[in-house]
PDB file of C-alpha atoms in Angstrom:
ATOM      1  CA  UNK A 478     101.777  59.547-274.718  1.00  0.00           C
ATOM      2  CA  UNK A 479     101.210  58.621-271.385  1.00  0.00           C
ATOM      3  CA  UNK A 480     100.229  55.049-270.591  1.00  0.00           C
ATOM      4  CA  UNK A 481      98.554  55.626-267.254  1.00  0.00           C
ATOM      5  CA  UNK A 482      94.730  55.037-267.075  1.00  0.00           C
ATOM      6  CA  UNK A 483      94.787  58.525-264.789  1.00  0.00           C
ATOM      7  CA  UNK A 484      96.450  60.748-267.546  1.00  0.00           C
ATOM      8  CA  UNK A 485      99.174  63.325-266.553  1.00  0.00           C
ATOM      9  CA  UNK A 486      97.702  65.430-263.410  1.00  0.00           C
ATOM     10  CA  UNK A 487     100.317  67.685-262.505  1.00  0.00           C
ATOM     11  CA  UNK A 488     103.763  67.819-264.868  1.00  0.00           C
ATOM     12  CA  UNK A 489     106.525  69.675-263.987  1.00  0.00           C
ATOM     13  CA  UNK A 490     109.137  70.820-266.281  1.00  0.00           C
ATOM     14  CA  UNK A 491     113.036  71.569-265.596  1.00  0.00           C
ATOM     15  CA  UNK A 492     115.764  73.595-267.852  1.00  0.00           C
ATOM     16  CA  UNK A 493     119.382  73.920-267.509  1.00  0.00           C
ATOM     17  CA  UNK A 494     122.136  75.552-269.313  1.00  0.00           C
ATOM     18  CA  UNK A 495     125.570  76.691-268.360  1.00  0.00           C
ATOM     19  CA  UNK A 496     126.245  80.022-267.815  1.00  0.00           C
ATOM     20  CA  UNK A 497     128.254  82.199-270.294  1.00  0.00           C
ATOM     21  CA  UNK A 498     131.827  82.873-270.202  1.00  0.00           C
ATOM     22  CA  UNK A 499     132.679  85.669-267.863  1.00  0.00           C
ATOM     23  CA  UNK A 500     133.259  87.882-270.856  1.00  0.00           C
ATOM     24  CA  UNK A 501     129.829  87.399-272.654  1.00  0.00           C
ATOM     25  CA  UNK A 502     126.175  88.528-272.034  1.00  0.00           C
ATOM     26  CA  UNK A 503     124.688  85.863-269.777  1.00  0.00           C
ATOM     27  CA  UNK A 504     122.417  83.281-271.482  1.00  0.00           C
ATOM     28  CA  UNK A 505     118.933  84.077-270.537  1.00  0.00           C
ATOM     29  CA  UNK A 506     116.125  80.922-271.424  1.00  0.00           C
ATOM     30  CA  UNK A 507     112.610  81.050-270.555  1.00  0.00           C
ATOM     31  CA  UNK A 508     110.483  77.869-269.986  1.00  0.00           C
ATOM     32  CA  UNK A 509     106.928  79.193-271.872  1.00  0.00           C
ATOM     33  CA  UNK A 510     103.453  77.761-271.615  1.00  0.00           C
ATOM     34  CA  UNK A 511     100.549  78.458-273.715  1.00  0.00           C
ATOM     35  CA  UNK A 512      96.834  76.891-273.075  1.00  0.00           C
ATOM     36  CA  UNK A 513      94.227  76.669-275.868  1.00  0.00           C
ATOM     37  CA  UNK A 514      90.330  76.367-275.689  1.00  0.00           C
ATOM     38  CA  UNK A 515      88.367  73.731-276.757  1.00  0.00           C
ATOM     39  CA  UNK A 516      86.952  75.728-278.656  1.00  0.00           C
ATOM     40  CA  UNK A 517      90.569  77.026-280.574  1.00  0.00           C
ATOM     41  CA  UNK A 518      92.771  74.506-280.319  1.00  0.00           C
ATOM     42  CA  UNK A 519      95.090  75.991-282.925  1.00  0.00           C
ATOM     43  CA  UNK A 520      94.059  79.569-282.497  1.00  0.00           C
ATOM     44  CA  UNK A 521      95.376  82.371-279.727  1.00  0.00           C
ATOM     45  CA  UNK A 522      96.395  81.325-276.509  1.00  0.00           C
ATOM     46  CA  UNK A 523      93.566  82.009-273.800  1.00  0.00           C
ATOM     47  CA  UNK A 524      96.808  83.198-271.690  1.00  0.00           C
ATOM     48  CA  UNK A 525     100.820  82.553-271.806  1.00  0.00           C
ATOM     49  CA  UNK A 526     103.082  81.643-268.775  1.00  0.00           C
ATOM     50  CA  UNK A 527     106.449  82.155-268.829  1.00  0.00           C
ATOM     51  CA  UNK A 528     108.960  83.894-266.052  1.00  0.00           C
ATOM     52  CA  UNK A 529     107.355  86.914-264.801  1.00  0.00           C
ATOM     53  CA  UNK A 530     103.627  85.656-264.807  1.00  0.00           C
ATOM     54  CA  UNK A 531     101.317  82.828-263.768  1.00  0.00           C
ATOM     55  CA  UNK A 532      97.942  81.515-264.692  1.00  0.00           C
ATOM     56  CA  UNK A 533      95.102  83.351-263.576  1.00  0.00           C
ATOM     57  CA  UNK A 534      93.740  80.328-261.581  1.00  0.00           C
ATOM     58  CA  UNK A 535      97.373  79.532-260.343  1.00  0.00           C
ATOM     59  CA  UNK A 536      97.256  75.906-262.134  1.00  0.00           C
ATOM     60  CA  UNK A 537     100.318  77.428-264.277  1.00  0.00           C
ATOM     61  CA  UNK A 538     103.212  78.589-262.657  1.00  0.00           C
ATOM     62  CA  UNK A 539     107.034  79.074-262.029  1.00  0.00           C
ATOM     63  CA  UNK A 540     108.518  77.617-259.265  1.00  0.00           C
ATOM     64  CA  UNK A 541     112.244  78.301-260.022  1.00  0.00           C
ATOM     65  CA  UNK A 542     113.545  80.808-262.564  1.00  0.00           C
ATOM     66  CA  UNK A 543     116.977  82.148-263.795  1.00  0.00           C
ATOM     67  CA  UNK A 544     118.267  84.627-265.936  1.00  0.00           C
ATOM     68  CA  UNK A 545     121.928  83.154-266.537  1.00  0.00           C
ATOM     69  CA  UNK A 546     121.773  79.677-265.839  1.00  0.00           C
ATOM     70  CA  UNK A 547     123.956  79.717-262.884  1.00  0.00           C
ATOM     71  CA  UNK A 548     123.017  77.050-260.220  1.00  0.00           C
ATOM     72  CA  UNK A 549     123.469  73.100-259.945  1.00  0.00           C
ATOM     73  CA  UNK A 550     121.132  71.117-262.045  1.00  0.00           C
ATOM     74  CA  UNK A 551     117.980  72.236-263.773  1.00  0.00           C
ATOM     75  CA  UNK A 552     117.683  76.473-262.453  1.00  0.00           C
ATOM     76  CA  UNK A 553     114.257  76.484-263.926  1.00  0.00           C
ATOM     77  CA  UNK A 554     111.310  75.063-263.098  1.00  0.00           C
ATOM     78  CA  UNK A 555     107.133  75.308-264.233  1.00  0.00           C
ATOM     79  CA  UNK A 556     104.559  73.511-262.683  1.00  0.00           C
ATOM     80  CA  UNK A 557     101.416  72.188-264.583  1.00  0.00           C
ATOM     81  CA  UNK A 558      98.394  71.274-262.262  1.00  0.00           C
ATOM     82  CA  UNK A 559      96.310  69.809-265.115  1.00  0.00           C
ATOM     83  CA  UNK A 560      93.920  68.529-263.320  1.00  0.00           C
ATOM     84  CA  UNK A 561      92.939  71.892-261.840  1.00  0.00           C
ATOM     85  CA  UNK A 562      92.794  73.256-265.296  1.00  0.00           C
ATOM     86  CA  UNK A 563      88.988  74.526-266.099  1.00  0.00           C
ATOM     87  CA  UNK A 564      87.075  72.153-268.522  1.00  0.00           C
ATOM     88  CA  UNK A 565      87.326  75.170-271.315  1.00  0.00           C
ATOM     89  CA  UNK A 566      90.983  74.378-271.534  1.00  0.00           C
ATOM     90  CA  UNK A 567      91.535  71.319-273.890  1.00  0.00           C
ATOM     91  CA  UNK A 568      95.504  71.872-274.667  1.00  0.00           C
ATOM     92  CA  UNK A 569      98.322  73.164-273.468  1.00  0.00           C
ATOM     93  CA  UNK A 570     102.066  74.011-275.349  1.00  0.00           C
ATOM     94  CA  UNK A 571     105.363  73.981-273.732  1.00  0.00           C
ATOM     95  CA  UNK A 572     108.137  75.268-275.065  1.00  0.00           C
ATOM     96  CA  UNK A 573     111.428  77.157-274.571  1.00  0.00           C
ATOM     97  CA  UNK A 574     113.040  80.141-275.821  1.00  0.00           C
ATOM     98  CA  UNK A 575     116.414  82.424-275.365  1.00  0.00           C
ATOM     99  CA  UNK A 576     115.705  85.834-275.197  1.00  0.00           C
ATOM    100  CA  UNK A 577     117.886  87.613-277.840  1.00  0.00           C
ATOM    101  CA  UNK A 578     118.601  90.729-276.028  1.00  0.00           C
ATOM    102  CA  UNK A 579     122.462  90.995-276.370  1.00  0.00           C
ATOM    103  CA  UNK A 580     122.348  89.471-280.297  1.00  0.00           C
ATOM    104  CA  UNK A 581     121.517  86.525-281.784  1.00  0.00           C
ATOM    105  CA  UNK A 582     121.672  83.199-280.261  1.00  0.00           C
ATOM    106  CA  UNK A 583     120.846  79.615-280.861  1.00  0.00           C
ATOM    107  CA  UNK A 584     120.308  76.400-278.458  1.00  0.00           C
ATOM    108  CA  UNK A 585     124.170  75.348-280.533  1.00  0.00           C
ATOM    109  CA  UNK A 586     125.738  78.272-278.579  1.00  0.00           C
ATOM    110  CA  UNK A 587     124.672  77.025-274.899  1.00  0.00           C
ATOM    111  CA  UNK A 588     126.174  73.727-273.420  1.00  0.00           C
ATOM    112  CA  UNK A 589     125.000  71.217-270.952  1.00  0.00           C
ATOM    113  CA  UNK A 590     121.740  72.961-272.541  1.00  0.00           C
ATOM    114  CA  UNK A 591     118.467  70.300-271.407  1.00  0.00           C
ATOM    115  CA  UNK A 592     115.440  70.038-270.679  1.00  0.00           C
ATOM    116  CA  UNK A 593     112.960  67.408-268.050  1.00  0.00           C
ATOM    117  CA  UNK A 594     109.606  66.670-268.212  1.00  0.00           C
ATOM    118  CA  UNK A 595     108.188  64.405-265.376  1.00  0.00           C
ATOM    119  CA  UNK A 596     104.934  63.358-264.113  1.00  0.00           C
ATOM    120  CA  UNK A 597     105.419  62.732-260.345  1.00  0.00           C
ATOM    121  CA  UNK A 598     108.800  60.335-260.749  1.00  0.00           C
ATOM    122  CA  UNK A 599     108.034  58.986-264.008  1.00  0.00           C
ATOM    123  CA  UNK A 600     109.851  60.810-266.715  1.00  0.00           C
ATOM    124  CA  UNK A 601     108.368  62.073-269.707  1.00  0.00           C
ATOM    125  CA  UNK A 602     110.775  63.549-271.846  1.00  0.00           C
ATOM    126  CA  UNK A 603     114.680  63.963-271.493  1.00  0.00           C
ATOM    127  CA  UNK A 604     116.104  66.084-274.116  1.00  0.00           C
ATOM    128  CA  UNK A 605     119.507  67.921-275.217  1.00  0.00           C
ATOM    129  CA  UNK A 606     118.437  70.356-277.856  1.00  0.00           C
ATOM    130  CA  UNK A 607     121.004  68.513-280.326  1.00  0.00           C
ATOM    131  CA  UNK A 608     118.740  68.635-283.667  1.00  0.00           C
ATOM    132  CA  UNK A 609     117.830  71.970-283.098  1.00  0.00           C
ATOM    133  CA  UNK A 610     120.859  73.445-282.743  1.00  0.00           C
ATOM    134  CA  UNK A 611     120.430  76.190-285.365  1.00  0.00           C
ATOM    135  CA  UNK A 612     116.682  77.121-283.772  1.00  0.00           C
ATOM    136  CA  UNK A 613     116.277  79.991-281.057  1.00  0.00           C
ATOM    137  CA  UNK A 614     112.878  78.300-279.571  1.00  0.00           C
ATOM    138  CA  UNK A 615     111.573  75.414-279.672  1.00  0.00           C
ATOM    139  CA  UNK A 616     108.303  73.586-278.315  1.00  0.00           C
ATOM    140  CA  UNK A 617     108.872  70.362-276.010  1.00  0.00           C
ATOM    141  CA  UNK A 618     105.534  68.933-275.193  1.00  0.00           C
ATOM    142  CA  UNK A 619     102.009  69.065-275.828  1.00  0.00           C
ATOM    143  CA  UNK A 620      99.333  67.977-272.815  1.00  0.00           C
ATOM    144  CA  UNK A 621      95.675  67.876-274.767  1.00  0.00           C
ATOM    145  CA  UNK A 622      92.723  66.602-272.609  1.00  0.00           C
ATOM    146  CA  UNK A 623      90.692  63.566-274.758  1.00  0.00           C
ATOM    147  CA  UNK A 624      87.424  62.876-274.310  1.00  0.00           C
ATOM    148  CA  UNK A 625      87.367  61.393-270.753  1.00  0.00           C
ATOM    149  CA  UNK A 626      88.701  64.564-269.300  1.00  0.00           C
ATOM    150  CA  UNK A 627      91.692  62.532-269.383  1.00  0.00           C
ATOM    151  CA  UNK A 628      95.139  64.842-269.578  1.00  0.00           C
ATOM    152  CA  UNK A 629      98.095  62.855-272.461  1.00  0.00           C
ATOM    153  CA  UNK A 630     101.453  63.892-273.157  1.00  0.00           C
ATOM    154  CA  UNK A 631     102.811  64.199-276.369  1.00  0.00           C
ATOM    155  CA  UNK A 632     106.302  64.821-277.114  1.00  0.00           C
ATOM    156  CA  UNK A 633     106.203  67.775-279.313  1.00  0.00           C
ATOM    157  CA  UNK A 634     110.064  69.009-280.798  1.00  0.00           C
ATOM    158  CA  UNK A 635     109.775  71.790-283.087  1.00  0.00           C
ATOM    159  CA  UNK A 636     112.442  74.339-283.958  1.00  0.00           C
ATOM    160  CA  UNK A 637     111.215  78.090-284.069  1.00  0.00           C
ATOM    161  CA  UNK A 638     114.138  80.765-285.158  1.00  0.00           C
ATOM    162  CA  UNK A 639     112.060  83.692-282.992  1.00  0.00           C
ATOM    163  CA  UNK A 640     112.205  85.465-279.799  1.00  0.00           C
ATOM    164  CA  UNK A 641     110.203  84.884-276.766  1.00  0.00           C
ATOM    165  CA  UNK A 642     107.651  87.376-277.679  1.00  0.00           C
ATOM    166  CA  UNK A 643     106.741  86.589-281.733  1.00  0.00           C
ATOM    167  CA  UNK A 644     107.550  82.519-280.111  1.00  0.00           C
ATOM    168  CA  UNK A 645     104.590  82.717-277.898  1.00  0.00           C
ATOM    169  CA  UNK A 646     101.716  83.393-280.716  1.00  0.00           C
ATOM    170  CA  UNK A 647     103.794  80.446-282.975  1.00  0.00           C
ATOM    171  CA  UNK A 648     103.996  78.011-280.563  1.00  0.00           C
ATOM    172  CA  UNK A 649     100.804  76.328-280.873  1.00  0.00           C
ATOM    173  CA  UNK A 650     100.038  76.733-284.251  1.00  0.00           C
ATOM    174  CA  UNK A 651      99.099  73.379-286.658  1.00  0.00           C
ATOM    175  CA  UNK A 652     102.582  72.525-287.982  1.00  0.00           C
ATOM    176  CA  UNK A 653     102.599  73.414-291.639  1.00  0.00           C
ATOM    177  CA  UNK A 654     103.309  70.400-294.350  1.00  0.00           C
TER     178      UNK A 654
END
């Protein structure tokens, strides 16, 4: 969680993966955001972000996107403006997930696969996708706002074996026991 007496105002997350062999279908990821009501918390997305969309209020969006990973560094990038986010909104899920057009493929297929969650320069989260190697999704981080109005991040790594369509209405569900 973050320590800050301000919360997180405005996150920004950054993927990277190498590109597939020249032989292969290109490795296509998809940084996806989901925001909840304070009214649902666990229920149906009010709306989903992801590479060919944006918030309605623009607080959500992609900077930076790729469908093959080719570039130096992190090719993708989404912006969260939290502290633009409406009062109705009381959580938001991040996640990521490879679209399984060309067959079936898992975070273990990709390398120099991570992910990069900062707040300003302070980072967040740094991760590799080693422990879900087996998973086609996963979520990242959760941003919930707490009683002050206050945005925290919470580290949130969850496998998901789905693709980017069934991911986005699993993604923010209660974990199950």
């Amino acid at each position: 969680m973050s320590s800050d007496s301000q919360g997180v105002r405005k996150a920004e997350v950054r993927l990277k993966w190498d590109p597939s062999r020249w032989n292969e279908p290109p490795h296509h990821l998809d940084i996806i955001a989901t925001t909840y009501s304070t009214d649902a918390l666990h229920g149906r997305p009010v709306y989903v972000v992801h590479f060919d969309s944006r918030s309605p209020d623009g607080t959500i969006n992609m900077s930076r996107h790729s469908q093959t990973g080719q570039g130096f560094g992190y090719v993708e990038v989404m912006t969260l403006e939290l502290d633009r986010l409406a009062s109705s909104f009381a959580r938001v899920v991040v996640g990521v997930a490879i679209h399984q057009n060309s067959g079936p493929k898992t975070f273990g297929e990709l390398s120099n696969a991570g992910i990069l969650v900062v707040d300003g320069y302070k980072e967040l989260l740094k991760y590799d996708f080693a422990h879900v190697s087996g998973s086609t999704a996963l979520t990242v981080a959760e941003f919930t706002r707490n009683a002050s109005g206050t945005w925290e991040f919470h580290e949130m790594l969850r496998g998901f074996d789905s693709d980017p369509e069934v991911f986005t209405t699993e993604m923010g569900c209660a974990p199950q026991p």
